[in-house]
CSV table of C-alpha atoms in Angstrom, one decimal:
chain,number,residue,atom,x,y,z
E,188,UNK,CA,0.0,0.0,0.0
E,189,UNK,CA,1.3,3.4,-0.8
E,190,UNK,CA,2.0,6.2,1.6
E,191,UNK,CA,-0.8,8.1,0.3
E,192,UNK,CA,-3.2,5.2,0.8
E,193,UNK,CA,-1.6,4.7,4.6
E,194,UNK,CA,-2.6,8.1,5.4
E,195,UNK,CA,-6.1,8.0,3.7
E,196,UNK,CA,-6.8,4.5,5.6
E,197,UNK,CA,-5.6,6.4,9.4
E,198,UNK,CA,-8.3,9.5,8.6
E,199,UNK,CA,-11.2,6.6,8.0
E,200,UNK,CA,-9.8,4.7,11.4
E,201,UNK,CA,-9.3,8.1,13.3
E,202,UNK,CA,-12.9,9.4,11.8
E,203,UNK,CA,-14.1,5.8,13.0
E,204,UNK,CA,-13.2,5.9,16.5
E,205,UNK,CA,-14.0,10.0,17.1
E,206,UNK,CA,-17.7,9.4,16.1
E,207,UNK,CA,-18.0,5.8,17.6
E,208,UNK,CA,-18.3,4.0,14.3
E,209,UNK,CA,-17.9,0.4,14.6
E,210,UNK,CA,-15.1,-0.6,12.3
E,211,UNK,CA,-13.0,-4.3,12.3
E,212,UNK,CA,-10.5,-4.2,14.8
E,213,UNK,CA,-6.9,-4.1,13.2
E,214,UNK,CA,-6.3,-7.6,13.7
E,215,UNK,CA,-9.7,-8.7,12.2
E,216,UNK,CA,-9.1,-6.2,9.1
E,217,UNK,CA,-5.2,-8.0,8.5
E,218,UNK,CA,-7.0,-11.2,8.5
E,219,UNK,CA,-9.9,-10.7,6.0
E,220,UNK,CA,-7.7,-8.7,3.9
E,221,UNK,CA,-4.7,-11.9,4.0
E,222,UNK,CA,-7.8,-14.5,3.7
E,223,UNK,CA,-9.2,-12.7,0.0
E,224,UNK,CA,-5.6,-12.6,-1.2
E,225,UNK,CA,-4.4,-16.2,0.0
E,226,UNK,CA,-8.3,-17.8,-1.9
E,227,UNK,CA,-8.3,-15.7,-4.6
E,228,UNK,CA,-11.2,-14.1,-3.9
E,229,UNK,CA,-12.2,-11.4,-7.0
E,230,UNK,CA,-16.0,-10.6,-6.5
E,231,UNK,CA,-17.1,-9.7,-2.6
E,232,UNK,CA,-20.7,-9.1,-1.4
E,233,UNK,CA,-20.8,-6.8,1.6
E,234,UNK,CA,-23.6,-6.3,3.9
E,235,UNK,CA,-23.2,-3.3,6.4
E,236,UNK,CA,-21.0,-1.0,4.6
E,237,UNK,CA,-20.7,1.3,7.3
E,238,UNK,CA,-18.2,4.0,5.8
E,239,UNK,CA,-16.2,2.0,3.5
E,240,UNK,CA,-13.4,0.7,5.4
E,241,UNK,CA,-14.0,-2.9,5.0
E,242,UNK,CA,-14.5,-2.8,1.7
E,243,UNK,CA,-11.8,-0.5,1.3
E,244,UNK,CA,-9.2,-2.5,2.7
E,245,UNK,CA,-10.4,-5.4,1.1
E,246,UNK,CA,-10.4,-4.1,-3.0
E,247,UNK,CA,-6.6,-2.6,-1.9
E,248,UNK,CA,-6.2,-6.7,-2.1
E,249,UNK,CA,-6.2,-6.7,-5.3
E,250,UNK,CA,-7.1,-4.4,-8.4
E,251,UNK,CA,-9.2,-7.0,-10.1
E,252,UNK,CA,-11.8,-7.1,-6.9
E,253,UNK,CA,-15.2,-6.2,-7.2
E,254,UNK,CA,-17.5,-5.2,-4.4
E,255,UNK,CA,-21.3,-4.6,-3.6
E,256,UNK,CA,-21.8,-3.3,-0.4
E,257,UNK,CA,-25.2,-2.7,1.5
E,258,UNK,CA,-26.0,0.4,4.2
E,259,UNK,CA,-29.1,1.1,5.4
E,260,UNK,CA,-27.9,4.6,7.5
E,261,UNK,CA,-27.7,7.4,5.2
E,262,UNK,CA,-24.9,9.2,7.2
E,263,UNK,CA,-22.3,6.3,7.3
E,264,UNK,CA,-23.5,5.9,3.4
E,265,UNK,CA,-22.8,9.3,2.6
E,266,UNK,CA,-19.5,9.0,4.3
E,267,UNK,CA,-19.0,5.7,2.4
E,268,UNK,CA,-18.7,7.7,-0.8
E,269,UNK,CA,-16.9,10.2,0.3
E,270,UNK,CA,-13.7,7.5,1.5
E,271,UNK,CA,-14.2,5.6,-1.3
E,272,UNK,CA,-13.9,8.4,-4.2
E,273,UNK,CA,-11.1,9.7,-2.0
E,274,UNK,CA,-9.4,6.1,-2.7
E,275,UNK,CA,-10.8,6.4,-6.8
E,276,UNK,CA,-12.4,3.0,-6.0
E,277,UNK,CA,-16.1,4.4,-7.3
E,278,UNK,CA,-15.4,1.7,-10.8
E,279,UNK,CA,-14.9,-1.8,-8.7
E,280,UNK,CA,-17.3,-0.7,-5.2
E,281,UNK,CA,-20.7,-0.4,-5.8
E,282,UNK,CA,-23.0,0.9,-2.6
E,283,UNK,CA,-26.6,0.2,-2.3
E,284,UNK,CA,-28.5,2.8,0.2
E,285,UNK,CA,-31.3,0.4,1.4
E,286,UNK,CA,-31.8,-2.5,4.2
E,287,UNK,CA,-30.0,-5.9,3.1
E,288,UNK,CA,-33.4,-7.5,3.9
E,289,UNK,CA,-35.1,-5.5,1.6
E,290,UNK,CA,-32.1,-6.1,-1.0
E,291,UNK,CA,-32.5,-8.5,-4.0
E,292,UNK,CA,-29.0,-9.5,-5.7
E,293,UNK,CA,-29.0,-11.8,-8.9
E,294,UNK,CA,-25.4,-11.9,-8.9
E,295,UNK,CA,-23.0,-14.8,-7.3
E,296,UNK,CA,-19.9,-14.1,-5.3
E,297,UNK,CA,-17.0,-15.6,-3.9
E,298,UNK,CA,-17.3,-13.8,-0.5
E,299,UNK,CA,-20.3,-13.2,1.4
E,300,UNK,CA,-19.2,-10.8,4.4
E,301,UNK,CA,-21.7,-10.1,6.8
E,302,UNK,CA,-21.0,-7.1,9.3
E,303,UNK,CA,-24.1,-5.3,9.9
E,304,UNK,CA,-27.2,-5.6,12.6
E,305,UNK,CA,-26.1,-8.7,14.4
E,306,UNK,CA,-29.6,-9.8,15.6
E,307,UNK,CA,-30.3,-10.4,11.3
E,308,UNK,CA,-27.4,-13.0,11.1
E,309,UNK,CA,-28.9,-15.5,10.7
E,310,UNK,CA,-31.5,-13.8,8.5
E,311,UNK,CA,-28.8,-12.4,6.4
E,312,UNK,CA,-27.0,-16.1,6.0
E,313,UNK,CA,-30.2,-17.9,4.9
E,314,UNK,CA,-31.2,-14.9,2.4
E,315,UNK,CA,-27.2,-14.2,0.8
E,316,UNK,CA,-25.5,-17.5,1.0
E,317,UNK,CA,-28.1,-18.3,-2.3
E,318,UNK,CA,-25.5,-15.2,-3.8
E,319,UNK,CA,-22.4,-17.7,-3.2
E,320,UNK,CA,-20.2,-19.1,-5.9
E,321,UNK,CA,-20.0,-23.0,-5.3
E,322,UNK,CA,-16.4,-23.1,-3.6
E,323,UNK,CA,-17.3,-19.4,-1.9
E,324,UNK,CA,-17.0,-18.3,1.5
E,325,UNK,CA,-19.5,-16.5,4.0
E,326,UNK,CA,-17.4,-14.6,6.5
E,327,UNK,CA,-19.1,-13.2,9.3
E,328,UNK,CA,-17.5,-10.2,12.2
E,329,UNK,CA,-18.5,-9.7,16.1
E,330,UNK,CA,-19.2,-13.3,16.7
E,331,UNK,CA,-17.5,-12.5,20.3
E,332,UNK,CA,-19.0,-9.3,20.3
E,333,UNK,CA,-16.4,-7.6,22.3
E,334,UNK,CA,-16.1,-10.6,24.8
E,335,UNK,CA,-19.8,-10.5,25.8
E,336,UNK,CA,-20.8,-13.8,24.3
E,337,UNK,CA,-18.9,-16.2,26.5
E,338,UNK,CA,-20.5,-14.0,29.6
E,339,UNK,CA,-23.2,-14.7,31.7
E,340,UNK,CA,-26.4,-13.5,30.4
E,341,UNK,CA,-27.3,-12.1,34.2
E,342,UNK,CA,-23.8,-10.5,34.1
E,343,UNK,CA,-25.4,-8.0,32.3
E,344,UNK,CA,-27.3,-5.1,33.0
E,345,UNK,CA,-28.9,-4.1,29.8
E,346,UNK,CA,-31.7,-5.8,28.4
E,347,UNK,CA,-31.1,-4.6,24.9
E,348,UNK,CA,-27.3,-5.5,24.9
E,349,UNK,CA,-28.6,-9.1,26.9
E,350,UNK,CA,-31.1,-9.5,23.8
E,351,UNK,CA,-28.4,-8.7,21.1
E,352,UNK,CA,-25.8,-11.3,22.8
E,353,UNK,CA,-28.4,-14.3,22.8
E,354,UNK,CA,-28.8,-13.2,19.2
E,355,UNK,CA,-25.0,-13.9,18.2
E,356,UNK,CA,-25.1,-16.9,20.4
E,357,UNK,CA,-28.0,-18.4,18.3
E,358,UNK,CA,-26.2,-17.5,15.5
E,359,UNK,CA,-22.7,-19.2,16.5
E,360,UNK,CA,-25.5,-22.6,17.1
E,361,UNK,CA,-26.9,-22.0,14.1
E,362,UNK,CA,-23.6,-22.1,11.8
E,363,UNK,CA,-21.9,-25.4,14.2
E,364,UNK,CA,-25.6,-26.8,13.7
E,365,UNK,CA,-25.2,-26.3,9.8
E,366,UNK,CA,-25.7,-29.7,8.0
E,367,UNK,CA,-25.2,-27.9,4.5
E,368,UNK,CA,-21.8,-25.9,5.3
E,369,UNK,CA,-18.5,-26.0,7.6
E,370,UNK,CA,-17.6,-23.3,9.5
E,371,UNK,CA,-14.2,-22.8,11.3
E,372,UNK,CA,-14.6,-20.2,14.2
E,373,UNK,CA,-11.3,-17.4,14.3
E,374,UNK,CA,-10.8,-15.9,17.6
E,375,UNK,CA,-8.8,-12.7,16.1
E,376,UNK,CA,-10.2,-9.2,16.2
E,377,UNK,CA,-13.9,-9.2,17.4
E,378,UNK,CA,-14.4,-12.7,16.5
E,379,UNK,CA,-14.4,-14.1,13.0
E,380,UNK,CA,-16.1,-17.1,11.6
E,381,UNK,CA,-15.4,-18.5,8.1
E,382,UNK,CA,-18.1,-21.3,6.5
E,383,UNK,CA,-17.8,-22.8,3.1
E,384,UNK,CA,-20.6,-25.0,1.8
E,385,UNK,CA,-19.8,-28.9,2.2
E,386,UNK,CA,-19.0,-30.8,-0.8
């Protein structure tokens, strides 16, 4: 990456963390990033864009990547354009302003990342991993959710944040559960899991 880029990429972490913008943790981002390099990956569907870091990062891979990436809040969207012209990546990342739910894609990928409302994981699996190329991946962030989901439940106090943890935990069931794919579960950055369909 050149200097240029370096400095672009510390404005989008330093905008990140000043306006509380959840973005992967360093070590999370290295790991994606070395995962679409080491499979080859050329065609990425994103879902929870948030201001273009991820997606970012990842077409810096390589300059014959690809991306569609999905926000539903206009501001991070907004902000997701911004970054992304600033990086003259407008020709290979296409952003959709909408709700993934509400999101129909005909195309098929070789990376499904999911990174946006944790409580639709599962939702978001069953509707986008028809969008997978046969020997693609569906990567998914927060599956520790900032070392929450090994807690107790009664450990703690907010009801809201309680709710969102049993979410991820059904989801982490719902992948080991999975009769029609594998997933290996990372514990680097926020938690990262990685399932590819079973032969």
């Amino acid at each position: 990456m050149n200097e240029e880029n370096i400095k672009l990429i510390k404005e989008i972490e330093k905008y990140a963390e000043e306006y509380d913008i959840p973005i992967m943790m360093k070590s999370g981002i290295d790991f994606l990033t070395n995962f679409v390099k080491e499979n080859n990956i050329k065609t990425i569907l994103e879902v929870g864009t948030a201001i273009g870091y991820s997606s970012i990062m990842m077409a810096l891979v390589d300059p014959n990547i690809k991306i569609k990436t999905i926000e539903r809040d206009e501001k991070r969207y907004l902000e997701a354009i911004k970054n992304i012209k600033k990086f003259s990546l407008e020709d290979r990342i296409t952003l959709i302003f909408n709700d993934a739910s509400l999101v129909n894609i005909e195309e098929k990928y070789d990376l499904v990342f999911i990174d946006a409302a944790k409580g639709q994981n599962i939702n978001f699996f069953n509707k986008f991993s028809s969008n997978l190329n046969n020997n693609g991946f569906i990567v998914t962030d927060n599956i520790n959710f900032h070392g929450l989901v090994d807690k107790d439940l009664e450990d703690i106090k907010s009801r809201n944040l309680r709710g969102l943890i049993r979410k991820i935990q059904d989801y982490t069931k719902f992948l080991k559960e999975n009769k029609e794919y594998k997933t290996v579960f990372y514990d680097i950055g926020d938690g990262i899991s990685i399932s590819s369909k079973n032969n």
